[in-house]
Amino acid sequence: MNSIQRFSLTTRHGKKLSVFESCVRHFCRRDGVIKEEGDWFYSTEWWDPNDGGYTVSRATSSKGNGVVSVVAHPSSLPSRDSWGETERWLEKRYMEIMSRDTEEKNGRFSVLGYQWRSLRFNDDTRQSTVKVMAACRALQPSSVFYMQQPHCLAVPYLKSMVSVGLTSLVSSKFDMRSVAIGEKEMHILCIGHGGGSLPLFLAKHILGAVVDIVELDPLVISESVRAMGFPAFSVMTSTGKRALPTPEIIDQVMWRGIHERLFLYESKAEEFILRNQSNTYDMIFMDAYDGADIFPHSLWDSNSVFMNALSKILHHEHGTMVVNLHSDADISDIDRSNEGVTTGKYVRKVGRAYKKGLMENERNGLVFACEVPWLCNLSLVVSRGMGSQGRHREKTMSNLMKTSLEVDRILRLPFSCLDYLKTGLAII
């Protein structure tokens, strides 16, 4: 079966929900309403352990990630009723680039369907999941192109990183209003790329966001573009130039206004930062697990040259870094000083390493961890702009929850930042 035939919209019907699925669908409802396409409610479409999906691609990494594969699952949304609106949007964008004669000659656009696509390491580690649209020109049905849906974050830990990170930044007196509408720039560094949903989401929703992305594995980069619909024009060469001097026409149709602000580099994080110590980043997101699902110690060694360089590039007044960590809380080593949030020895050790490496010479600052709903993850936040008086947990929590409502009003994200803050936090 070819790719067009296999790009099915609908999910299986008549299947009895497992206990896992029933629990997920119960807890993801808010007053009986599912809010957005990336809601955890829909995770049963791509996280069902009894459904392996079908493999789009499979290859062996040369950078220690083992077997890298992309696996596809049908998506129930957007519904077929909305496809016409998307087709008209594509046609309008095309008309803005090409002449009407060319448009009529080559035919209109047709949406073929939507899929969830998951990037996996060694078949066990689900590294990232994105939603992808397949479409083609009506008179060129064999020329299928894929567009990752930039408004959709499928995994709760990404929403947590975005929510606690942006809220902490605004709590540091950062001018998010001007950045949101593109009047000012906001410089972001993403360490770890995966399928690219995080940097794409940020560039889509924050018009002033300029995002550098660092990924060690060239196979991950190529698969994110080829199989997961990430903008090809974002890929950079080792000389710091675009791999594509000019974007393809269809890339302009899909990504004009977004891909110009994305810069995807193949590099070790340590080498990239050491080469670019003159850069200053307002925000840094770190989600850099290897093929064995391990967060390398080299990225949190407080005494390393890397940590010293990281300290230099993080803005000294309001710089905010968010790190995705697996929760390691165990009944024998839980820190009970933070009511409501359990942090184990490993999380506290990583947090203290960043506190020493990034905050030692800072007058203000705060390091805290926030629980991720539905998953065993924590978002670790290093904030240089939150005052030292904020180390009182209840006061910090109240301030962040209030500020999250401001972020919601400014950015109008598909989800509420407040939902990912009220899970509780632990001061490190």
Coordinates of C-alpha atoms in Angstrom, one line a residue:
M1 CA 0.0 0.0 0.0
N2 CA 1.5 3.4 -0.9
S3 CA 1.9 6.4 1.3
I4 CA -1.2 8.2 0.0
Q5 CA -3.4 5.1 0.6
R6 CA -2.0 4.5 4.1
F7 CA -2.5 8.1 5.2
S8 CA -5.8 7.4 6.8
L9 CA -7.8 9.9 8.8
T10 CA -10.0 7.8 10.9
T11 CA -9.2 5.6 13.9
R12 CA -10.6 2.2 14.6
H13 CA -14.2 2.0 15.7
G14 CA -16.0 -0.4 18.0
K15 CA -12.9 -1.2 20.0
K16 CA -13.4 -1.6 23.8
L17 CA -11.3 0.9 25.7
S18 CA -8.6 -0.6 28.0
V19 CA -8.4 0.4 31.6
F20 CA -5.5 2.7 30.7
E21 CA -7.5 4.4 27.9
S22 CA -10.6 4.8 30.1
C23 CA -8.5 6.5 32.8
V24 CA -6.8 8.8 30.3
R25 CA -10.0 9.8 28.8
H26 CA -11.7 10.4 32.2
F27 CA -8.9 12.6 33.6
C28 CA -8.3 14.6 30.4
R29 CA -11.9 15.9 30.3
R30 CA -12.7 19.4 31.5
D31 CA -16.4 19.8 32.1
G32 CA -16.8 17.1 29.4
V33 CA -15.1 19.1 26.7
I34 CA -11.8 18.3 25.0
K35 CA -10.1 21.5 24.3
E36 CA -7.5 21.1 21.6
E37 CA -5.9 18.6 19.2
G38 CA -2.9 18.0 21.4
D39 CA -4.9 17.1 24.5
W40 CA -3.7 14.0 26.4
F41 CA -7.2 12.6 25.7
Y42 CA -6.0 11.8 22.2
S43 CA -2.8 10.0 23.3
T44 CA -4.7 6.7 23.0
E45 CA -4.4 7.1 19.3
W46 CA -0.6 6.9 19.3
W47 CA 0.4 5.5 22.7
D48 CA -1.7 2.2 22.7
P49 CA 0.8 -0.5 23.7
N50 CA -1.3 -3.0 21.7
D51 CA -1.0 -1.1 18.5
G52 CA 2.4 -0.7 17.0
G53 CA 1.3 1.5 14.1
Y54 CA 3.2 1.2 10.9
T55 CA 6.9 2.0 10.3
V56 CA 7.5 5.0 8.0
S57 CA 11.3 4.8 8.2
R58 CA 14.0 2.9 10.0
A59 CA 17.8 3.3 10.1
T60 CA 20.8 3.0 12.4
S61 CA 22.2 6.1 14.0
S62 CA 25.9 6.8 13.7
K63 CA 25.8 8.9 17.0
G64 CA 24.9 6.3 19.5
N65 CA 21.1 6.5 19.4
G66 CA 20.8 2.9 18.1
V67 CA 17.9 2.2 15.7
V68 CA 16.0 5.4 14.8
S69 CA 12.5 4.8 13.5
V70 CA 9.4 6.9 12.7
V71 CA 6.1 5.1 13.4
A72 CA 2.7 6.4 12.1
H73 CA -0.8 6.2 13.7
P74 CA -4.1 7.6 12.3
S75 CA -5.4 10.8 13.8
S76 CA -9.1 11.5 14.4
L77 CA -8.6 15.3 14.1
P78 CA -9.0 17.6 12.3
S79 CA -12.3 16.2 11.0
R80 CA -12.8 15.9 7.3
D81 CA -15.3 18.8 7.5
S82 CA -12.4 21.2 8.1
W83 CA -10.1 20.1 5.3
G84 CA -11.7 22.5 2.8
E85 CA -10.7 25.5 5.0
T86 CA -7.1 24.2 5.1
E87 CA -7.0 23.7 1.3
R88 CA -8.2 27.3 0.8
W89 CA -5.5 28.5 3.2
L90 CA -2.9 26.7 1.2
E91 CA -4.2 28.1 -2.1
K92 CA -4.3 31.6 -0.7
R93 CA -0.7 31.3 0.4
Y94 CA 0.3 29.9 -3.0
M95 CA -1.4 32.8 -4.8
E96 CA 0.6 35.3 -2.7
I97 CA 3.8 33.7 -4.0
M98 CA 2.9 32.7 -7.6
S99 CA 0.9 34.2 -10.4
R100 CA -2.8 33.2 -11.0
D101 CA -1.8 31.6 -14.3
T102 CA 0.6 29.2 -12.5
E103 CA -2.1 28.4 -10.0
E104 CA -4.6 27.5 -12.6
K105 CA -2.0 25.5 -14.5
N106 CA -0.9 23.3 -11.6
G107 CA -4.3 22.8 -10.0
R108 CA -5.5 23.3 -6.4
F109 CA -4.5 21.7 -3.2
S110 CA -6.0 18.5 -1.7
V111 CA -5.6 17.5 1.9
L112 CA -5.0 13.7 2.1
G113 CA -5.3 13.3 5.9
Y114 CA -3.5 13.6 9.2
Q115 CA -1.3 11.2 11.3
W116 CA 0.5 11.1 14.5
R117 CA 4.1 10.3 13.9
S118 CA 6.5 9.1 16.7
L119 CA 10.2 9.2 16.6
R120 CA 11.6 6.2 18.4
F121 CA 15.0 5.0 19.6
N122 CA 15.7 1.3 19.6
D123 CA 11.9 0.6 19.3
D124 CA 11.5 1.3 23.1
T125 CA 12.1 4.9 23.7
R126 CA 9.4 7.2 22.2
Q127 CA 11.5 10.2 21.7
S128 CA 8.9 12.6 20.4
T129 CA 5.4 12.6 18.8
V130 CA 4.0 15.1 16.3
K131 CA 0.9 15.6 14.2
V132 CA 1.5 15.7 10.4
M133 CA -0.7 16.7 7.6
A134 CA -0.3 15.2 4.1
A135 CA -1.4 17.2 1.1
C136 CA -0.7 17.4 -2.6
R137 CA -1.5 19.5 -5.7
A138 CA -4.8 18.2 -7.2
L139 CA -3.2 17.7 -10.6
Q140 CA 0.0 16.3 -9.1
P141 CA -1.3 13.6 -6.7
S142 CA 2.0 11.8 -6.6
S143 CA 3.8 14.9 -5.2
V144 CA 2.9 14.5 -1.6
F145 CA 4.2 16.9 1.0
Y146 CA 4.1 16.7 4.8
M147 CA 3.4 19.6 7.1
Q148 CA 3.9 19.2 10.9
Q149 CA 1.1 21.0 12.7
P150 CA 2.8 23.8 14.6
H151 CA 0.0 24.4 17.0
C152 CA 0.0 20.9 18.4
L153 CA 2.1 19.7 21.3
A154 CA 1.2 16.0 21.9
V155 CA 3.2 15.3 25.1
P156 CA 2.4 16.9 28.4
Y157 CA 6.0 17.5 29.4
L158 CA 6.5 19.8 26.4
K159 CA 3.4 21.8 27.5
S160 CA 4.8 21.9 31.0
M161 CA 8.2 23.2 29.8
V162 CA 6.6 25.9 27.8
S163 CA 4.2 26.9 30.5
V164 CA 6.6 27.1 33.5
G165 CA 9.3 28.5 31.3
L166 CA 7.3 31.4 29.8
T167 CA 5.6 32.1 33.1
S168 CA 9.0 32.3 34.9
L169 CA 10.3 34.6 32.2
V170 CA 7.4 37.0 32.4
S171 CA 7.8 36.9 36.2
S172 CA 11.3 38.2 35.6
K173 CA 9.8 41.4 34.1
F174 CA 10.4 40.3 30.5
D175 CA 8.4 42.2 27.9
M176 CA 6.4 39.4 26.4
R177 CA 3.7 41.7 25.0
S178 CA 6.1 43.3 22.5
V179 CA 7.7 40.0 21.7
A180 CA 4.4 38.3 21.1
I181 CA 3.5 40.6 18.3
G182 CA 7.0 40.8 16.8
E183 CA 7.9 44.3 17.9
K184 CA 10.9 42.9 19.8
E185 CA 13.0 39.7 19.4
M186 CA 13.2 36.9 21.9
H187 CA 16.2 34.6 21.5
I188 CA 15.7 31.0 22.4
L189 CA 18.0 28.0 22.3
C190 CA 16.6 24.4 22.2
I191 CA 19.1 21.7 23.1
G192 CA 17.8 18.5 21.6
H193 CA 15.5 18.5 18.6
G194 CA 13.6 15.2 18.2
G195 CA 10.7 15.8 15.9
G196 CA 11.0 19.6 16.4
S197 CA 7.5 20.3 17.8
L198 CA 8.8 22.5 20.6
P199 CA 10.8 25.0 18.5
L200 CA 8.1 25.0 15.8
F201 CA 5.4 25.7 18.4
L202 CA 7.4 28.6 19.9
A203 CA 8.1 30.2 16.5
K204 CA 4.4 29.8 15.5
H205 CA 2.9 31.4 18.6
I206 CA 5.6 34.0 19.4
L207 CA 6.2 36.3 16.4
G208 CA 9.4 37.7 17.9
A209 CA 10.9 34.3 18.7
V210 CA 14.2 33.5 17.0
V211 CA 15.0 29.9 17.8
D212 CA 18.4 28.2 17.5
I213 CA 18.2 24.4 17.7
V214 CA 21.1 22.0 18.4
E215 CA 20.9 18.3 17.6
L216 CA 23.7 15.8 17.8
D217 CA 22.3 13.2 15.4
P218 CA 22.1 14.0 11.6
L219 CA 19.7 11.1 11.3
V220 CA 17.2 12.7 13.7
I221 CA 17.5 16.0 11.8
S222 CA 16.9 14.3 8.4
E223 CA 13.9 12.2 9.7
S224 CA 12.3 15.2 11.3
V225 CA 12.3 17.0 8.0
R226 CA 11.6 14.0 5.7
A227 CA 9.1 12.0 7.7
M228 CA 7.8 14.4 10.4
G229 CA 7.2 17.6 8.3
F230 CA 9.7 20.0 10.0
P231 CA 10.6 23.0 7.8
A232 CA 13.6 22.0 5.6
F233 CA 14.7 25.6 5.2
S234 CA 15.7 25.7 8.9
V235 CA 18.6 23.3 8.5
M236 CA 22.0 24.9 8.8
T237 CA 25.4 23.9 7.6
S238 CA 28.6 23.7 9.6
T239 CA 29.6 27.1 8.1
G240 CA 26.6 28.7 9.6
K241 CA 24.7 29.1 6.3
R242 CA 21.3 27.7 5.3
A243 CA 21.6 24.2 3.7
L244 CA 19.0 25.4 1.2
P245 CA 20.0 28.9 -0.1
T246 CA 16.3 29.6 -0.9
P247 CA 13.2 27.7 0.3
E248 CA 11.2 25.6 -2.2
I249 CA 7.9 27.1 -3.2
I250 CA 5.9 24.6 -1.2
D251 CA 8.0 25.4 1.8
Q252 CA 7.2 29.0 1.4
V253 CA 3.5 28.2 1.2
M254 CA 3.6 26.2 4.4
W255 CA 6.2 28.1 6.5
R256 CA 6.8 31.7 5.3
G257 CA 7.0 33.9 8.4
I258 CA 8.1 31.0 10.5
H259 CA 11.0 29.1 9.0
E260 CA 13.0 32.3 8.6
R261 CA 13.2 32.4 12.4
L262 CA 14.3 28.7 12.9
F263 CA 18.0 27.7 12.8
L264 CA 18.7 23.9 13.1
Y265 CA 22.3 23.0 13.7
E266 CA 23.9 19.5 13.7
S267 CA 26.3 19.8 16.7
K268 CA 27.1 18.6 20.2
A269 CA 25.5 21.0 22.6
E270 CA 28.9 21.6 24.3
E271 CA 30.6 22.5 21.0
F272 CA 27.9 24.8 19.8
I273 CA 27.8 26.8 23.0
L274 CA 31.6 27.1 23.2
R275 CA 31.6 28.3 19.6
N276 CA 28.9 30.9 20.2
Q277 CA 29.7 32.5 23.6
S278 CA 28.9 35.9 22.2
N279 CA 25.2 34.9 21.8
T280 CA 22.7 35.8 24.5
Y281 CA 19.6 33.8 25.0
D282 CA 16.5 34.9 26.9
M283 CA 15.4 31.2 27.2
I284 CA 17.0 27.8 26.9
F285 CA 15.1 24.6 26.7
M286 CA 17.0 21.4 27.3
D287 CA 15.5 18.0 26.4
A288 CA 18.5 15.9 25.4
Y289 CA 18.2 12.2 26.2
D290 CA 20.3 9.7 24.3
G291 CA 19.3 6.3 22.8
A292 CA 19.5 4.7 26.2
D293 CA 17.1 7.4 27.6
I294 CA 19.8 8.9 29.7
F295 CA 20.4 12.6 30.3
P296 CA 24.2 13.0 29.8
H297 CA 26.1 14.1 32.9
S298 CA 28.2 16.4 30.6
L299 CA 25.2 18.6 30.3
W300 CA 24.8 19.2 34.0
D301 CA 28.4 19.0 35.3
S302 CA 28.7 22.2 37.4
N303 CA 32.5 22.3 37.1
S304 CA 32.7 21.8 33.4
V305 CA 33.8 24.3 30.7
F306 CA 30.3 23.7 29.2
M307 CA 28.6 25.0 32.3
N308 CA 30.8 28.0 32.4
A309 CA 29.9 28.8 28.8
L310 CA 26.2 28.1 29.4
S311 CA 26.3 30.7 32.2
K312 CA 27.7 33.3 29.8
I313 CA 25.0 32.9 27.1
L314 CA 22.0 32.9 29.5
H315 CA 20.8 36.4 29.9
H316 CA 22.0 37.7 33.2
E317 CA 18.9 39.7 34.2
H318 CA 16.0 37.6 33.1
G319 CA 17.6 34.4 31.6
T320 CA 15.4 31.3 32.1
M321 CA 16.4 27.7 31.4
V322 CA 14.0 24.7 31.5
V323 CA 15.2 21.2 31.6
N324 CA 13.1 18.1 31.1
L325 CA 13.9 15.4 33.7
H326 CA 12.6 12.0 34.5
S327 CA 11.2 11.9 38.0
D328 CA 13.2 9.6 40.3
A329 CA 11.2 10.0 43.5
D330 CA 11.4 6.9 45.6
I331 CA 9.8 6.3 49.0
S332 CA 13.2 6.0 50.6
D333 CA 14.7 9.3 49.3
I334 CA 11.8 11.7 48.8
D335 CA 12.4 15.3 49.8
R336 CA 9.5 16.0 52.1
S337 CA 10.3 19.7 52.6
N338 CA 8.2 20.6 49.5
E339 CA 4.6 19.7 50.1
G340 CA 2.8 18.3 47.1
V341 CA 5.8 17.7 44.9
T342 CA 8.2 14.7 45.3
T343 CA 11.8 15.1 44.2
G344 CA 14.3 12.3 44.5
K345 CA 18.0 12.4 44.9
Y346 CA 18.8 12.6 41.2
V347 CA 16.5 15.5 40.5
R348 CA 17.9 17.5 43.5
K349 CA 21.4 16.7 42.4
V350 CA 20.9 18.0 38.9
G351 CA 19.0 21.1 40.2
R352 CA 21.9 21.9 42.6
A353 CA 24.4 21.5 39.9
Y354 CA 22.7 24.1 37.7
K355 CA 22.2 26.3 40.7
K356 CA 25.9 26.2 41.4
G357 CA 26.9 26.6 37.8
L358 CA 24.5 29.2 36.7
M359 CA 23.5 31.1 39.9
E360 CA 26.6 31.2 42.1
N361 CA 27.5 34.8 41.2
E362 CA 24.0 36.1 40.6
R363 CA 22.3 38.4 43.1
N364 CA 18.8 37.1 42.4
G365 CA 17.5 33.8 41.1
L366 CA 15.5 30.7 41.8
V367 CA 15.7 27.0 40.9
F368 CA 12.6 24.9 41.2
A369 CA 11.0 21.8 39.8
C370 CA 7.4 21.5 38.6
E371 CA 5.5 18.2 38.2
V372 CA 4.2 17.2 34.8
P373 CA 0.6 15.8 34.8
W374 CA 0.0 12.2 33.6
L375 CA 3.7 11.5 33.2
C376 CA 6.7 10.7 35.4
N377 CA 8.5 13.9 34.4
L378 CA 9.5 17.1 36.0
S379 CA 10.3 20.5 34.5
L380 CA 13.4 21.9 36.2
V381 CA 13.5 25.7 36.0
V382 CA 16.6 27.9 36.5
S383 CA 15.4 31.5 36.7
R384 CA 17.9 34.4 37.0
G385 CA 15.1 37.0 37.2
M386 CA 12.9 35.8 40.0
G387 CA 14.0 37.5 43.2
S388 CA 15.5 35.7 46.1
Q389 CA 12.5 36.6 48.2
G390 CA 10.6 34.1 45.9
R391 CA 12.3 31.2 47.7
H392 CA 9.2 30.9 49.9
R393 CA 7.3 28.1 48.2
E394 CA 3.7 29.4 48.7
K395 CA 4.6 32.9 47.7
T396 CA 6.4 31.7 44.6
M397 CA 3.5 29.4 43.7
S398 CA 1.0 32.2 44.0
N399 CA 3.1 34.6 42.0
L400 CA 3.6 32.1 39.2
M401 CA -0.1 31.1 39.0
K402 CA -1.1 34.8 38.8
T403 CA 1.5 35.5 36.1
S404 CA 0.5 32.4 34.1
L405 CA -2.9 34.0 33.6
E406 CA -1.1 37.0 32.1
V407 CA 0.8 34.7 29.7
D408 CA -2.4 33.1 28.7
R409 CA -4.0 36.4 27.9
I410 CA -0.9 37.6 25.9
L411 CA -0.1 34.5 23.8
R412 CA -3.5 32.7 23.7
L413 CA -1.9 29.3 23.5
P414 CA -4.1 26.3 22.7
F415 CA -3.8 25.2 26.4
S416 CA -3.7 27.1 29.7
C417 CA -0.3 27.6 31.3
L418 CA -2.0 27.6 34.6
D419 CA -3.0 23.9 34.2
Y420 CA 0.7 23.0 34.1
L421 CA 1.7 25.1 37.1
K422 CA -1.0 24.1 39.6
T423 CA 0.4 20.6 39.8
G424 CA 2.8 22.0 42.4
L425 CA 6.5 22.9 42.7
A426 CA 9.5 22.1 44.7
I427 CA 12.2 24.8 45.5
I428 CA 15.7 23.4 45.0

